[in-house]
Amino acid sequence: PSAGFSQGHRLVVVTEPETRRELARLAGEEQYVAMGMPPWISVAPVHVVVGVREESYHERYRKPDKLVEGDEITWPAPYWYVDAGSLFLLLQLAALSEGLGTGVYGVPGEDVPALKALLGLPEDVHFVCVVTIGRQPPEADDSPLVSRLTEARKPLDELVRWERWEH
């Protein structure tokens, strides 16, 4: 996924155990473990850090074939993030298709500079998320603290409308 073939994705694949542990620390894994949840970030063997370079989109849409009346389009949404979301979902689907487990995590905004420094991400690359990939241990079981097990699913008619917004 890449609006106008802007190719703004920037990925860092992390497999080194010490770096994975530091990523887990930045994500706050120790607080989840203290609450009784099993560690999953630090033990996942592959972390794919998803970033995006916004300027790649602007560079592409300033080219003659993308100009509208001589100007770059007005972006109705930051498509660099839309594409990054599509990319991380495709990573997850590919992992699941191969029989692997996968998850997504982020870090608090105040810890993004430390993550970028740890990985050497350039200033113009925005951190989006990290996708974990690995085999789930056979004895693994979902903690009862996991949101999808503790939060009620919203009714479909609260989330989806047909033809118009009105009820």
Short mmCIF file of C-alpha atoms in Angstrom, two decimals:
data_model
loop_
_atom_site.label_atom_id
_atom_site.label_comp_id
_atom_site.label_asym_id
_atom_site.label_seq_id
_atom_site.Cartn_x
_atom_site.Cartn_y
_atom_site.Cartn_z
CA PRO A 1 0.00 0.00 0.00
CA SER A 2 1.47 3.30 -1.10
CA ALA A 3 -0.62 6.27 -2.22
CA GLY A 4 0.57 7.28 -5.67
CA PHE A 5 3.43 4.78 -5.28
CA SER A 6 5.05 7.23 -2.86
CA GLN A 7 6.95 4.41 -1.16
CA GLY A 8 7.26 6.20 2.15
CA HIS A 9 7.44 3.07 4.32
CA ARG A 10 10.55 2.57 6.39
CA LEU A 11 11.00 -0.73 8.27
CA VAL A 12 13.59 -1.96 10.76
CA VAL A 13 13.62 -5.71 11.45
CA VAL A 14 14.94 -6.45 14.93
CA THR A 15 16.04 -9.95 15.99
CA GLU A 16 18.88 -9.17 18.44
CA PRO A 17 17.72 -10.23 21.96
CA GLU A 18 19.09 -7.20 23.83
CA THR A 19 17.40 -4.76 21.44
CA ARG A 20 14.12 -6.70 21.72
CA ARG A 21 14.35 -6.49 25.52
CA GLU A 22 14.93 -2.73 25.33
CA LEU A 23 11.95 -2.33 23.00
CA ALA A 24 9.84 -4.29 25.50
CA ARG A 25 11.05 -2.01 28.29
CA LEU A 26 10.11 1.08 26.27
CA ALA A 27 6.68 -0.44 25.59
CA GLY A 28 6.10 -0.96 29.32
CA GLU A 29 6.02 -4.75 29.26
CA GLU A 30 7.12 -4.96 32.91
CA GLN A 31 3.89 -3.24 34.00
CA TYR A 32 1.82 -5.82 32.12
CA VAL A 33 3.82 -8.67 33.66
CA ALA A 34 3.37 -7.11 37.12
CA MET A 35 -0.41 -7.21 36.51
CA GLY A 36 -0.21 -10.96 35.87
CA MET A 37 -0.02 -11.02 32.10
CA PRO A 38 2.64 -13.17 30.44
CA PRO A 39 5.50 -11.40 28.65
CA TRP A 40 5.09 -11.47 24.89
CA ILE A 41 7.03 -8.49 23.57
CA SER A 42 10.45 -9.44 24.91
CA VAL A 43 10.09 -13.09 23.91
CA ALA A 44 8.91 -12.56 20.32
CA PRO A 45 11.89 -13.45 18.09
CA VAL A 46 11.14 -10.89 15.38
CA HIS A 47 10.06 -7.28 15.76
CA VAL A 48 9.31 -5.25 12.65
CA VAL A 49 9.38 -1.56 13.46
CA VAL A 50 7.06 0.28 11.09
CA GLY A 51 7.90 3.86 10.26
CA VAL A 52 6.90 6.23 7.52
CA ARG A 53 8.51 9.21 5.87
CA GLU A 54 5.79 11.80 5.24
CA GLU A 55 7.97 13.84 2.91
CA SER A 56 8.06 10.90 0.46
CA TYR A 57 4.33 11.49 -0.11
CA HIS A 58 4.75 15.22 -0.63
CA GLU A 59 7.69 14.66 -3.00
CA ARG A 60 5.61 12.27 -5.10
CA TYR A 61 2.51 14.48 -5.16
CA ARG A 62 4.53 17.53 -6.24
CA LYS A 63 5.46 15.76 -9.49
CA PRO A 64 3.66 16.91 -12.65
CA ASP A 65 1.49 13.79 -13.05
CA LYS A 66 0.02 14.25 -9.56
CA LEU A 67 -0.50 18.03 -9.50
CA VAL A 68 -4.05 19.37 -9.54
CA GLU A 69 -4.17 22.75 -11.27
CA GLY A 70 -0.46 23.13 -10.53
CA ASP A 71 -0.66 22.33 -6.81
CA GLU A 72 -0.17 19.34 -4.56
CA ILE A 73 -3.48 17.81 -3.49
CA THR A 74 -5.07 18.70 -0.19
CA TRP A 75 -4.73 15.52 1.84
CA PRO A 76 -8.12 14.61 3.38
CA ALA A 77 -6.29 12.29 5.78
CA PRO A 78 -2.56 11.69 6.37
CA TYR A 79 -2.28 8.81 3.89
CA TRP A 80 1.25 8.05 5.08
CA TYR A 81 -0.37 6.74 8.27
CA VAL A 82 -3.21 5.04 6.38
CA ASP A 83 -0.65 3.19 4.26
CA ALA A 84 1.45 2.32 7.33
CA GLY A 85 -1.64 0.80 8.96
CA SER A 86 -2.32 -1.23 5.83
CA LEU A 87 1.30 -2.35 5.75
CA PHE A 88 1.36 -3.58 9.33
CA LEU A 89 -1.89 -5.46 8.80
CA LEU A 90 -0.40 -7.14 5.72
CA LEU A 91 2.65 -8.13 7.79
CA GLN A 92 0.34 -9.70 10.34
CA LEU A 93 -1.72 -11.51 7.72
CA ALA A 94 1.43 -12.87 6.07
CA ALA A 95 2.71 -14.13 9.44
CA LEU A 96 -0.64 -15.74 10.27
CA SER A 97 -0.73 -17.32 6.81
CA GLU A 98 2.58 -18.99 7.65
CA GLY A 99 1.20 -20.34 10.93
CA LEU A 100 3.01 -17.79 13.09
CA GLY A 101 1.71 -15.67 15.93
CA THR A 102 1.77 -11.89 15.69
CA GLY A 103 0.98 -8.83 17.73
CA VAL A 104 1.23 -5.05 17.51
CA TYR A 105 2.50 -2.64 20.11
CA GLY A 106 3.51 0.95 20.47
CA VAL A 107 5.42 3.01 22.97
CA PRO A 108 4.28 6.09 24.88
CA GLY A 109 4.89 9.31 22.96
CA GLU A 110 7.54 10.47 25.41
CA ASP A 111 9.55 7.28 24.71
CA VAL A 112 9.52 7.57 20.91
CA PRO A 113 12.80 9.59 20.88
CA ALA A 114 14.51 6.79 22.85
CA LEU A 115 13.15 4.17 20.43
CA LYS A 116 14.32 6.19 17.44
CA ALA A 117 17.77 6.62 19.03
CA LEU A 118 17.99 2.91 19.86
CA LEU A 119 17.30 1.97 16.24
CA GLY A 120 19.00 4.92 14.56
CA LEU A 121 15.79 6.06 12.85
CA PRO A 122 16.30 9.30 10.93
CA GLU A 123 14.57 12.43 12.19
CA ASP A 124 12.20 12.51 9.21
CA VAL A 125 10.88 8.97 9.78
CA HIS A 126 7.77 8.86 11.98
CA PHE A 127 7.46 5.85 14.28
CA VAL A 128 4.09 4.11 13.81
CA CYS A 129 4.16 0.75 15.61
CA VAL A 130 6.00 -2.54 16.04
CA VAL A 131 4.74 -5.88 14.74
CA THR A 132 5.94 -8.97 16.58
CA ILE A 133 6.25 -12.27 14.75
CA GLY A 134 7.00 -15.71 16.18
CA ARG A 135 5.62 -19.05 17.25
CA GLN A 136 3.25 -18.98 20.19
CA PRO A 137 4.29 -21.51 22.84
CA PRO A 138 1.84 -24.44 23.02
CA GLU A 139 1.18 -23.74 26.71
CA ALA A 140 0.39 -20.07 26.04
CA ASP A 141 -3.05 -19.00 27.03
CA ASP A 142 -4.69 -15.60 26.86
CA SER A 143 -4.57 -13.74 30.12
CA PRO A 144 -8.02 -12.85 31.45
CA LEU A 145 -6.69 -9.26 31.55
CA VAL A 146 -6.50 -8.98 27.74
CA SER A 147 -8.85 -6.25 26.47
CA ARG A 148 -10.59 -8.44 23.91
CA LEU A 149 -11.55 -10.78 26.76
CA THR A 150 -12.59 -8.07 29.21
CA GLU A 151 -14.31 -5.49 27.00
CA ALA A 152 -17.71 -6.10 25.46
CA ARG A 153 -17.89 -6.02 21.68
CA LYS A 154 -19.90 -3.01 20.47
CA PRO A 155 -23.08 -3.78 18.55
CA LEU A 156 -22.59 -3.67 14.78
CA ASP A 157 -25.23 -0.97 14.30
CA GLU A 158 -23.20 1.32 16.55
CA LEU A 159 -20.20 0.97 14.22
CA VAL A 160 -21.71 0.55 10.75
CA ARG A 161 -24.36 2.56 8.91
CA TRP A 162 -25.93 1.76 5.54
CA GLU A 163 -26.31 4.41 2.84
CA ARG A 164 -26.43 7.38 5.30
CA TRP A 165 -25.45 8.11 8.88
CA GLU A 166 -29.00 8.50 10.24
CA HIS A 167 -30.37 5.64 12.30
#
